[in-house]
């Protein structure tokens, strides 16, 4: 009998051992959470960007395209297209970075002041007379030819290396206007648009003869000039010798034309620029048998950052921050708030 009990006890011990062994190795009784093998670790693929709060990748922009369609892009993708269109990719790296920050600031400033009546369905558009220039990567590559890969990388660097950085005046985003090239000095905003803005004051600008078409001339035949001008200013008297049509020229701080009397009517230099398609309002006027000749220096409205001036500064060793602090008076540069 005792032998029988011993056999039964031994059998029970063996049975329990068989039943409990898997549980011991598998980590617990049925129903307990299983331990899983640690997953292998890896770095992000090089074509992916870690999105942090406030970064360009975390902000979406609605852009009205040339065909009227509205595309939704990240701010990073939009800025790439703007910088590629607005500044030659052959420019210095620091100039391109300065352009990226001005474009970012300009974009977010425009969005902050409310819907644009020209495109209420979109934040920005691709019409340079309204917003900023815009160039798709495919078209940019076609324009750049053999240099496409290197130029694309420079544009990408300009945007990513300044990610989330913007320009502020007294804690608020500035209206970061910019233009192509100045005639030695930028202009106060009041000289061009009639309103004084503390951070848009005239400063020295170092570009010069290296700028393509830095000096241009436009000659308007006398009858064509008379017809076009009188259509806008019918009260003007354009009779007599054309040499007497232009009087009392008042210069801007950069030596351009603030106002000039034409046929007895005071006209802004910017108005003449627009009327006759001049590259800037920095011009002199001569008359002769062949017509009215405008001799023009520079390109653009002249307020804010000069792109060729920025490149000249970069060639001299200036950083993108130094470039921006030069062209925008009294500003600070820093990250955008998250969100």
PDB file of N, CA and C in Angstrom, residues 55-154:
ATOM      1  N   UNK A  55       7.894  73.816 -36.193  1.00  0.00           N
ATOM      2  CA  UNK A  55       8.768  73.677 -37.346  1.00  0.00           C
ATOM      3  C   UNK A  55       7.990  73.932 -38.636  1.00  0.00           C
ATOM      4  N   UNK A  56       8.730  74.154 -39.711  1.00  0.00           N
ATOM      5  CA  UNK A  56       8.098  74.384 -41.013  1.00  0.00           C
ATOM      6  C   UNK A  56       7.280  73.175 -41.460  1.00  0.00           C
ATOM      7  N   UNK A  57       7.717  71.983 -41.064  1.00  0.00           N
ATOM      8  CA  UNK A  57       7.000  70.774 -41.469  1.00  0.00           C
ATOM      9  C   UNK A  57       5.652  70.647 -40.769  1.00  0.00           C
ATOM     10  N   UNK A  58       5.464  71.342 -39.667  1.00  0.00           N
ATOM     11  CA  UNK A  58       4.217  71.211 -38.902  1.00  0.00           C
ATOM     12  C   UNK A  58       3.173  72.250 -39.300  1.00  0.00           C
ATOM     13  N   UNK A  59       3.526  73.161 -40.215  1.00  0.00           N
ATOM     14  CA  UNK A  59       2.604  74.216 -40.631  1.00  0.00           C
ATOM     15  C   UNK A  59       2.163  73.977 -42.069  1.00  0.00           C
ATOM     16  N   UNK A  60       0.886  74.140 -42.323  1.00  0.00           N
ATOM     17  CA  UNK A  60       0.331  73.941 -43.665  1.00  0.00           C
ATOM     18  C   UNK A  60      -0.052  75.286 -44.279  1.00  0.00           C
ATOM     19  N   UNK A  61       0.221  75.425 -45.562  1.00  0.00           N
ATOM     20  CA  UNK A  61      -0.068  76.651 -46.301  1.00  0.00           C
ATOM     21  C   UNK A  61      -0.925  76.300 -47.508  1.00  0.00           C
ATOM     22  N   UNK A  62      -2.003  77.054 -47.703  1.00  0.00           N
ATOM     23  CA  UNK A  62      -2.840  76.894 -48.899  1.00  0.00           C
ATOM     24  C   UNK A  62      -2.365  77.905 -49.944  1.00  0.00           C
ATOM     25  N   UNK A  63      -1.995  77.395 -51.108  1.00  0.00           N
ATOM     26  CA  UNK A  63      -1.396  78.238 -52.142  1.00  0.00           C
ATOM     27  C   UNK A  63      -2.249  78.184 -53.410  1.00  0.00           C
ATOM     28  N   UNK A  64      -2.677  79.358 -53.862  1.00  0.00           N
ATOM     29  CA  UNK A  64      -3.409  79.428 -55.121  1.00  0.00           C
ATOM     30  C   UNK A  64      -2.404  79.428 -56.261  1.00  0.00           C
ATOM     31  N   UNK A  65      -2.469  78.416 -57.107  1.00  0.00           N
ATOM     32  CA  UNK A  65      -1.513  78.253 -58.187  1.00  0.00           C
ATOM     33  C   UNK A  65      -1.923  79.062 -59.413  1.00  0.00           C
ATOM     34  N   UNK A  66      -1.048  79.088 -60.394  1.00  0.00           N
ATOM     35  CA  UNK A  66      -1.285  79.884 -61.595  1.00  0.00           C
ATOM     36  C   UNK A  66      -2.546  79.462 -62.326  1.00  0.00           C
ATOM     37  N   UNK A  67      -2.880  78.147 -62.270  1.00  0.00           N
ATOM     38  CA  UNK A  67      -4.070  77.644 -62.963  1.00  0.00           C
ATOM     39  C   UNK A  67      -5.355  77.825 -62.160  1.00  0.00           C
ATOM     40  N   UNK A  68      -5.255  78.463 -60.995  1.00  0.00           N
ATOM     41  CA  UNK A  68      -6.434  78.710 -60.180  1.00  0.00           C
ATOM     42  C   UNK A  68      -6.704  77.658 -59.122  1.00  0.00           C
ATOM     43  N   UNK A  69      -6.040  76.519 -59.225  1.00  0.00           N
ATOM     44  CA  UNK A  69      -6.210  75.479 -58.219  1.00  0.00           C
ATOM     45  C   UNK A  69      -5.509  75.882 -56.920  1.00  0.00           C
ATOM     46  N   UNK A  70      -5.997  75.336 -55.799  1.00  0.00           N
ATOM     47  CA  UNK A  70      -5.393  75.607 -54.500  1.00  0.00           C
ATOM     48  C   UNK A  70      -4.707  74.341 -54.002  1.00  0.00           C
ATOM     49  N   UNK A  71      -3.403  74.434 -53.760  1.00  0.00           N
ATOM     50  CA  UNK A  71      -2.625  73.312 -53.248  1.00  0.00           C
ATOM     51  C   UNK A  71      -2.319  73.547 -51.773  1.00  0.00           C
ATOM     52  N   UNK A  72      -2.339  72.478 -50.988  1.00  0.00           N
ATOM     53  CA  UNK A  72      -1.966  72.558 -49.582  1.00  0.00           C
ATOM     54  C   UNK A  72      -0.579  71.945 -49.423  1.00  0.00           C
ATOM     55  N   UNK A  73       0.355  72.751 -48.941  1.00  0.00           N
ATOM     56  CA  UNK A  73       1.748  72.329 -48.785  1.00  0.00           C
ATOM     57  C   UNK A  73       2.198  72.585 -47.356  1.00  0.00           C
ATOM     58  N   UNK A  74       3.235  71.876 -46.938  1.00  0.00           N
ATOM     59  CA  UNK A  74       3.876  72.272 -45.691  1.00  0.00           C
ATOM     60  C   UNK A  74       4.587  73.597 -45.959  1.00  0.00           C
ATOM     61  N   UNK A  75       4.817  74.346 -44.900  1.00  0.00           N
ATOM     62  CA  UNK A  75       5.548  75.599 -45.054  1.00  0.00           C
ATOM     63  C   UNK A  75       6.939  75.333 -45.629  1.00  0.00           C
ATOM     64  N   UNK A  76       7.556  74.225 -45.252  1.00  0.00           N
ATOM     65  CA  UNK A  76       8.886  73.884 -45.765  1.00  0.00           C
ATOM     66  C   UNK A  76       8.855  73.720 -47.280  1.00  0.00           C
ATOM     67  N   UNK A  77       7.865  72.991 -47.781  1.00  0.00           N
ATOM     68  CA  UNK A  77       7.776  72.779 -49.230  1.00  0.00           C
ATOM     69  C   UNK A  77       7.465  74.075 -49.962  1.00  0.00           C
ATOM     70  N   UNK A  78       6.599  74.887 -49.374  1.00  0.00           N
ATOM     71  CA  UNK A  78       6.274  76.170 -50.004  1.00  0.00           C
ATOM     72  C   UNK A  78       7.502  77.068 -50.064  1.00  0.00           C
ATOM     73  N   UNK A  79       8.244  77.146 -48.956  1.00  0.00           N
ATOM     74  CA  UNK A  79       9.417  78.013 -48.925  1.00  0.00           C
ATOM     75  C   UNK A  79      10.480  77.551 -49.912  1.00  0.00           C
ATOM     76  N   UNK A  80      10.625  76.255 -50.081  1.00  0.00           N
ATOM     77  CA  UNK A  80      11.586  75.759 -51.081  1.00  0.00           C
ATOM     78  C   UNK A  80      11.254  76.347 -52.449  1.00  0.00           C
ATOM     79  N   UNK A  81       9.988  76.307 -52.797  1.00  0.00           N
ATOM     80  CA  UNK A  81       9.561  76.808 -54.108  1.00  0.00           C
ATOM     81  C   UNK A  81       9.737  78.319 -54.229  1.00  0.00           C
ATOM     82  N   UNK A  82       9.525  79.036 -53.138  1.00  0.00           N
ATOM     83  CA  UNK A  82       9.686  80.490 -53.152  1.00  0.00           C
ATOM     84  C   UNK A  82      11.159  80.876 -53.290  1.00  0.00           C
ATOM     85  N   UNK A  83      12.010  80.274 -52.466  1.00  0.00           N
ATOM     86  CA  UNK A  83      13.433  80.617 -52.520  1.00  0.00           C
ATOM     87  C   UNK A  83      14.013  80.270 -53.891  1.00  0.00           C
ATOM     88  N   UNK A  84      13.613  79.120 -54.436  1.00  0.00           N
ATOM     89  CA  UNK A  84      14.098  78.725 -55.760  1.00  0.00           C
ATOM     90  C   UNK A  84      13.703  79.729 -56.828  1.00  0.00           C
ATOM     91  N   UNK A  85      12.542  80.355 -56.652  1.00  0.00           N
ATOM     92  CA  UNK A  85      12.050  81.314 -57.644  1.00  0.00           C
ATOM     93  C   UNK A  85      12.574  82.721 -57.408  1.00  0.00           C
ATOM     94  N   UNK A  86      12.761  83.088 -56.148  1.00  0.00           N
ATOM     95  CA  UNK A  86      13.064  84.475 -55.806  1.00  0.00           C
ATOM     96  C   UNK A  86      14.546  84.839 -55.874  1.00  0.00           C
ATOM     97  N   UNK A  87      15.430  83.866 -55.669  1.00  0.00           N
ATOM     98  CA  UNK A  87      16.860  84.183 -55.606  1.00  0.00           C
ATOM     99  C   UNK A  87      17.645  83.173 -56.430  1.00  0.00           C
ATOM    100  N   UNK A  88      18.635  83.618 -57.203  1.00  0.00           N
ATOM    101  CA  UNK A  88      19.464  82.674 -57.964  1.00  0.00           C
ATOM    102  C   UNK A  88      20.115  81.651 -57.043  1.00  0.00           C
ATOM    103  N   UNK A  89      20.012  80.376 -57.409  1.00  0.00           N
ATOM    104  CA  UNK A  89      20.584  79.325 -56.571  1.00  0.00           C
ATOM    105  C   UNK A  89      22.105  79.371 -56.556  1.00  0.00           C
ATOM    106  N   UNK A  90      22.695  80.113 -57.464  1.00  0.00           N
ATOM    107  CA  UNK A  90      24.145  80.278 -57.479  1.00  0.00           C
ATOM    108  C   UNK A  90      24.638  81.240 -56.407  1.00  0.00           C
ATOM    109  N   UNK A  91      23.715  81.926 -55.733  1.00  0.00           N
ATOM    110  CA  UNK A  91      24.100  82.879 -54.697  1.00  0.00           C
ATOM    111  C   UNK A  91      24.770  82.166 -53.526  1.00  0.00           C
ATOM    112  N   UNK A  92      25.432  82.956 -52.694  1.00  0.00           N
ATOM    113  CA  UNK A  92      26.099  82.443 -51.501  1.00  0.00           C
ATOM    114  C   UNK A  92      25.089  81.794 -50.552  1.00  0.00           C
ATOM    115  N   UNK A  93      25.570  80.774 -49.834  1.00  0.00           N
ATOM    116  CA  UNK A  93      24.706  80.038 -48.911  1.00  0.00           C
ATOM    117  C   UNK A  93      24.045  80.959 -47.891  1.00  0.00           C
ATOM    118  N   UNK A  94      24.800  81.900 -47.316  1.00  0.00           N
ATOM    119  CA  UNK A  94      24.235  82.775 -46.292  1.00  0.00           C
ATOM    120  C   UNK A  94      23.177  83.719 -46.865  1.00  0.00           C
ATOM    121  N   UNK A  95      23.340  84.111 -48.116  1.00  0.00           N
ATOM    122  CA  UNK A  95      22.314  84.941 -48.764  1.00  0.00           C
ATOM    123  C   UNK A  95      21.038  84.136 -48.967  1.00  0.00           C
ATOM    124  N   UNK A  96      21.172  82.885 -49.378  1.00  0.00           N
ATOM    125  CA  UNK A  96      20.000  82.030 -49.575  1.00  0.00           C
ATOM    126  C   UNK A  96      19.282  81.781 -48.246  1.00  0.00           C
ATOM    127  N   UNK A  97      20.044  81.623 -47.180  1.00  0.00           N
ATOM    128  CA  UNK A  97      19.423  81.443 -45.868  1.00  0.00           C
ATOM    129  C   UNK A  97      18.678  82.713 -45.445  1.00  0.00           C
ATOM    130  N   UNK A  98      19.279  83.867 -45.703  1.00  0.00           N
ATOM    131  CA  UNK A  98      18.590  85.124 -45.396  1.00  0.00           C
ATOM    132  C   UNK A  98      17.294  85.220 -46.193  1.00  0.00           C
ATOM    133  N   UNK A  99      17.320  84.782 -47.446  1.00  0.00           N
ATOM    134  CA  UNK A  99      16.114  84.804 -48.273  1.00  0.00           C
ATOM    135  C   UNK A  99      15.051  83.879 -47.712  1.00  0.00           C
ATOM    136  N   UNK A 100      15.455  82.715 -47.235  1.00  0.00           N
ATOM    137  CA  UNK A 100      14.486  81.767 -46.669  1.00  0.00           C
ATOM    138  C   UNK A 100      13.792  82.366 -45.452  1.00  0.00           C
ATOM    139  N   UNK A 101      14.544  83.062 -44.614  1.00  0.00           N
ATOM    140  CA  UNK A 101      13.956  83.639 -43.404  1.00  0.00           C
ATOM    141  C   UNK A 101      13.043  84.816 -43.753  1.00  0.00           C
ATOM    142  N   UNK A 102      13.441  85.641 -44.728  1.00  0.00           N
ATOM    143  CA  UNK A 102      12.555  86.728 -45.136  1.00  0.00           C
ATOM    144  C   UNK A 102      11.270  86.171 -45.736  1.00  0.00           C
ATOM    145  N   UNK A 103      11.390  85.135 -46.558  1.00  0.00           N
ATOM    146  CA  UNK A 103      10.196  84.554 -47.181  1.00  0.00           C
ATOM    147  C   UNK A 103       9.280  83.926 -46.141  1.00  0.00           C
ATOM    148  N   UNK A 104       9.869  83.248 -45.154  1.00  0.00           N
ATOM    149  CA  UNK A 104       9.056  82.655 -44.076  1.00  0.00           C
ATOM    150  C   UNK A 104       8.334  83.748 -43.291  1.00  0.00           C
ATOM    151  N   UNK A 105       9.074  84.783 -42.932  1.00  0.00           N
ATOM    152  CA  UNK A 105       8.492  85.874 -42.153  1.00  0.00           C
ATOM    153  C   UNK A 105       7.407  86.591 -42.943  1.00  0.00           C
ATOM    154  N   UNK A 106       7.697  86.874 -44.206  1.00  0.00           N
ATOM    155  CA  UNK A 106       6.724  87.564 -45.054  1.00  0.00           C
ATOM    156  C   UNK A 106       5.439  86.740 -45.175  1.00  0.00           C
ATOM    157  N   UNK A 107       5.587  85.440 -45.369  1.00  0.00           N
ATOM    158  CA  UNK A 107       4.427  84.555 -45.521  1.00  0.00           C
ATOM    159  C   UNK A 107       3.551  84.573 -44.265  1.00  0.00           C
ATOM    160  N   UNK A 108       4.172  84.366 -43.125  1.00  0.00           N
ATOM    161  CA  UNK A 108       3.399  84.281 -41.884  1.00  0.00           C
ATOM    162  C   UNK A 108       2.835  85.638 -41.470  1.00  0.00           C
ATOM    163  N   UNK A 109       3.547  86.707 -41.822  1.00  0.00           N
ATOM    164  CA  UNK A 109       2.997  88.037 -41.561  1.00  0.00           C
ATOM    165  C   UNK A 109       1.729  88.256 -42.388  1.00  0.00           C
ATOM    166  N   UNK A 110       1.782  87.914 -43.660  1.00  0.00           N
ATOM    167  CA  UNK A 110       0.613  88.084 -44.518  1.00  0.00           C
ATOM    168  C   UNK A 110      -0.563  87.263 -44.009  1.00  0.00           C
ATOM    169  N   UNK A 111      -0.293  86.064 -43.548  1.00  0.00           N
ATOM    170  CA  UNK A 111      -1.360  85.226 -43.004  1.00  0.00           C
ATOM    171  C   UNK A 111      -1.929  85.808 -41.716  1.00  0.00           C
ATOM    172  N   UNK A 112      -1.087  86.503 -40.951  1.00  0.00           N
ATOM    173  CA  UNK A 112      -1.525  87.026 -39.656  1.00  0.00           C
ATOM    174  C   UNK A 112      -2.448  88.235 -39.773  1.00  0.00           C
ATOM    175  N   UNK A 113      -2.421  88.921 -40.920  1.00  0.00           N
ATOM    176  CA  UNK A 113      -3.217  90.148 -41.036  1.00  0.00           C
ATOM    177  C   UNK A 113      -4.585  89.898 -41.668  1.00  0.00           C
ATOM    178  N   UNK A 114      -4.894  88.615 -41.933  1.00  0.00           N
ATOM    179  CA  UNK A 114      -6.224  88.295 -42.427  1.00  0.00           C
ATOM    180  C   UNK A 114      -6.240  87.874 -43.880  1.00  0.00           C
ATOM    181  N   UNK A 115      -7.405  87.444 -44.341  1.00  0.00           N
ATOM    182  CA  UNK A 115      -7.560  86.917 -45.698  1.00  0.00           C
ATOM    183  C   UNK A 115      -7.237  87.983 -46.742  1.00  0.00           C
ATOM    184  N   UNK A 116      -6.528  87.563 -47.762  1.00  0.00           N
ATOM    185  CA  UNK A 116      -6.205  88.459 -48.867  1.00  0.00           C
ATOM    186  C   UNK A 116      -7.397  88.505 -49.817  1.00  0.00           C
ATOM    187  N   UNK A 117      -7.944  89.697 -50.116  1.00  0.00           N
ATOM    188  CA  UNK A 117      -9.118  89.776 -50.988  1.00  0.00           C
ATOM    189  C   UNK A 117      -8.867  89.261 -52.398  1.00  0.00           C
ATOM    190  N   UNK A 118      -7.601  89.191 -52.811  1.00  0.00           N
ATOM    191  CA  UNK A 118      -7.277  88.667 -54.137  1.00  0.00           C
ATOM    192  C   UNK A 118      -7.390  87.154 -54.212  1.00  0.00           C
ATOM    193  N   UNK A 119      -7.288  86.487 -53.051  1.00  0.00           N
ATOM    194  CA  UNK A 119      -7.409  85.022 -53.012  1.00  0.00           C
ATOM    195  C   UNK A 119      -7.898  84.588 -51.633  1.00  0.00           C
ATOM    196  N   UNK A 120      -9.149  84.891 -51.289  1.00  0.00           N
ATOM    197  CA  UNK A 120      -9.661  84.569 -49.948  1.00  0.00           C
ATOM    198  C   UNK A 120      -9.677  83.076 -49.652  1.00  0.00           C
ATOM    199  N   UNK A 121      -9.642  82.254 -50.695  1.00  0.00           N
ATOM    200  CA  UNK A 121      -9.677  80.810 -50.503  1.00  0.00           C
ATOM    201  C   UNK A 121      -8.299  80.225 -50.209  1.00  0.00           C
ATOM    202  N   UNK A 122      -7.255  81.052 -50.274  1.00  0.00           N
ATOM    203  CA  UNK A 122      -5.891  80.564 -50.067  1.00  0.00           C
ATOM    204  C   UNK A 122      -5.096  81.557 -49.232  1.00  0.00           C
ATOM    205  N   UNK A 123      -4.060  81.049 -48.559  1.00  0.00           N
ATOM    206  CA  UNK A 123      -3.208  81.912 -47.744  1.00  0.00           C
ATOM    207  C   UNK A 123      -2.298  82.777 -48.603  1.00  0.00           C
ATOM    208  N   UNK A 124      -1.737  82.173 -49.658  1.00  0.00           N
ATOM    209  CA  UNK A 124      -0.795  82.856 -50.534  1.00  0.00           C
ATOM    210  C   UNK A 124      -1.115  82.481 -51.973  1.00  0.00           C
ATOM    211  N   UNK A 125      -0.517  83.237 -52.906  1.00  0.00           N
ATOM    212  CA  UNK A 125      -0.666  82.900 -54.315  1.00  0.00           C
ATOM    213  C   UNK A 125       0.704  82.958 -54.976  1.00  0.00           C
ATOM    214  N   UNK A 126       0.760  82.628 -56.265  1.00  0.00           N
ATOM    215  CA  UNK A 126       2.036  82.601 -56.974  1.00  0.00           C
ATOM    216  C   UNK A 126       2.224  83.805 -57.880  1.00  0.00           C
ATOM    217  N   UNK A 127       1.362  84.813 -57.745  1.00  0.00           N
ATOM    218  CA  UNK A 127       1.463  86.042 -58.530  1.00  0.00           C
ATOM    219  C   UNK A 127       2.416  86.993 -57.819  1.00  0.00           C
ATOM    220  N   UNK A 128       3.547  87.329 -58.445  1.00  0.00           N
ATOM    221  CA  UNK A 128       4.545  88.154 -57.767  1.00  0.00           C
ATOM    222  C   UNK A 128       4.059  89.572 -57.519  1.00  0.00           C
ATOM    223  N   UNK A 129       3.044  90.016 -58.244  1.00  0.00           N
ATOM    224  CA  UNK A 129       2.511  91.350 -57.984  1.00  0.00           C
ATOM    225  C   UNK A 129       1.633  91.368 -56.742  1.00  0.00           C
ATOM    226  N   UNK A 130       1.328  90.179 -56.206  1.00  0.00           N
ATOM    227  CA  UNK A 130       0.476  90.068 -55.013  1.00  0.00           C
ATOM    228  C   UNK A 130       1.234  89.457 -53.845  1.00  0.00           C
ATOM    229  N   UNK A 131       1.888  88.335 -54.077  1.00  0.00           N
ATOM    230  CA  UNK A 131       2.574  87.603 -53.000  1.00  0.00           C
ATOM    231  C   UNK A 131       4.051  87.409 -53.348  1.00  0.00           C
ATOM    232  N   UNK A 132       4.464  86.151 -53.540  1.00  0.00           N
ATOM    233  CA  UNK A 132       5.864  85.843 -53.822  1.00  0.00           C
ATOM    234  C   UNK A 132       5.954  84.952 -55.050  1.00  0.00           C
ATOM    235  N   UNK A 133       7.123  84.964 -55.692  1.00  0.00           N
ATOM    236  CA  UNK A 133       7.357  84.075 -56.829  1.00  0.00           C
ATOM    237  C   UNK A 133       7.345  82.626 -56.356  1.00  0.00           C
ATOM    238  N   UNK A 134       7.167  81.708 -57.298  1.00  0.00           N
ATOM    239  CA  UNK A 134       6.944  80.304 -56.947  1.00  0.00           C
ATOM    240  C   UNK A 134       7.429  79.449 -58.109  1.00  0.00           C
ATOM    241  N   UNK A 135       8.189  78.404 -57.800  1.00  0.00           N
ATOM    242  CA  UNK A 135       8.746  77.558 -58.853  1.00  0.00           C
ATOM    243  C   UNK A 135       8.721  76.108 -58.410  1.00  0.00           C
ATOM    244  N   UNK A 136       8.022  75.258 -59.171  1.00  0.00           N
ATOM    245  CA  UNK A 136       7.983  73.836 -58.853  1.00  0.00           C
ATOM    246  C   UNK A 136       9.366  73.214 -59.001  1.00  0.00           C
ATOM    247  N   UNK A 137       9.676  72.194 -58.204  1.00  0.00           N
ATOM    248  CA  UNK A 137      10.990  71.548 -58.303  1.00  0.00           C
ATOM    249  C   UNK A 137      11.311  71.050 -59.708  1.00  0.00           C
ATOM    250  N   UNK A 138      10.299  70.542 -60.411  1.00  0.00           N
ATOM    251  CA  UNK A 138      10.548  70.031 -61.755  1.00  0.00           C
ATOM    252  C   UNK A 138      10.986  71.145 -62.697  1.00  0.00           C
ATOM    253  N   UNK A 139      10.309  72.289 -62.622  1.00  0.00           N
ATOM    254  CA  UNK A 139      10.678  73.408 -63.474  1.00  0.00           C
ATOM    255  C   UNK A 139      12.020  73.987 -63.052  1.00  0.00           C
ATOM    256  N   UNK A 140      12.256  74.018 -61.744  1.00  0.00           N
ATOM    257  CA  UNK A 140      13.545  74.508 -61.259  1.00  0.00           C
ATOM    258  C   UNK A 140      14.677  73.640 -61.788  1.00  0.00           C
ATOM    259  N   UNK A 141      14.504  72.317 -61.747  1.00  0.00           N
ATOM    260  CA  UNK A 141      15.533  71.407 -62.247  1.00  0.00           C
ATOM    261  C   UNK A 141      15.781  71.623 -63.730  1.00  0.00           C
ATOM    262  N   UNK A 142      14.711  71.844 -64.474  1.00  0.00           N
ATOM    263  CA  UNK A 142      14.862  72.097 -65.914  1.00  0.00           C
ATOM    264  C   UNK A 142      15.623  73.397 -66.152  1.00  0.00           C
ATOM    265  N   UNK A 143      15.345  74.399 -65.339  1.00  0.00           N
ATOM    266  CA  UNK A 143      16.046  75.680 -65.482  1.00  0.00           C
ATOM    267  C   UNK A 143      17.527  75.560 -65.128  1.00  0.00           C
ATOM    268  N   UNK A 144      17.833  74.736 -64.111  1.00  0.00           N
ATOM    269  CA  UNK A 144      19.203  74.633 -63.609  1.00  0.00           C
ATOM    270  C   UNK A 144      20.084  73.717 -64.445  1.00  0.00           C
ATOM    271  N   UNK A 145      19.482  72.827 -65.208  1.00  0.00           N
ATOM    272  CA  UNK A 145      20.268  71.946 -66.066  1.00  0.00           C
ATOM    273  C   UNK A 145      21.204  71.053 -65.283  1.00  0.00           C
ATOM    274  N   UNK A 146      22.485  71.027 -65.681  1.00  0.00           N
ATOM    275  CA  UNK A 146      23.464  70.129 -65.064  1.00  0.00           C
ATOM    276  C   UNK A 146      23.701  70.438 -63.589  1.00  0.00           C
ATOM    277  N   UNK A 147      23.416  71.645 -63.180  1.00  0.00           N
ATOM    278  CA  UNK A 147      23.630  72.009 -61.778  1.00  0.00           C
ATOM    279  C   UNK A 147      22.446  71.724 -60.877  1.00  0.00           C
ATOM    280  N   UNK A 148      21.423  71.052 -61.409  1.00  0.00           N
ATOM    281  CA  UNK A 148      20.167  70.893 -60.673  1.00  0.00           C
ATOM    282  C   UNK A 148      20.347  70.252 -59.301  1.00  0.00           C
ATOM    283  N   UNK A 149      21.110  69.180 -59.231  1.00  0.00           N
ATOM    284  CA  UNK A 149      21.252  68.464 -57.961  1.00  0.00           C
ATOM    285  C   UNK A 149      21.917  69.344 -56.903  1.00  0.00           C
ATOM    286  N   UNK A 150      22.990  70.007 -57.277  1.00  0.00           N
ATOM    287  CA  UNK A 150      23.704  70.856 -56.313  1.00  0.00           C
ATOM    288  C   UNK A 150      22.861  72.059 -55.906  1.00  0.00           C
ATOM    289  N   UNK A 151      22.165  72.661 -56.864  1.00  0.00           N
ATOM    290  CA  UNK A 151      21.346  73.831 -56.554  1.00  0.00           C
ATOM    291  C   UNK A 151      20.155  73.451 -55.684  1.00  0.00           C
ATOM    292  N   UNK A 152      19.546  72.313 -55.983  1.00  0.00           N
ATOM    293  CA  UNK A 152      18.413  71.860 -55.166  1.00  0.00           C
ATOM    294  C   UNK A 152      18.852  71.644 -53.725  1.00  0.00           C
ATOM    295  N   UNK A 153      20.053  71.099 -53.537  1.00  0.00           N
ATOM    296  CA  UNK A 153      20.567  70.868 -52.193  1.00  0.00           C
ATOM    297  C   UNK A 153      20.807  72.191 -51.471  1.00  0.00           C
ATOM    298  N   UNK A 154      21.259  73.222 -52.196  1.00  0.00           N
ATOM    299  CA  UNK A 154      21.473  74.533 -51.571  1.00  0.00           C
ATOM    300  C   UNK A 154      20.157  75.143 -51.110  1.00  0.00           C
TER     301      UNK A 154
END
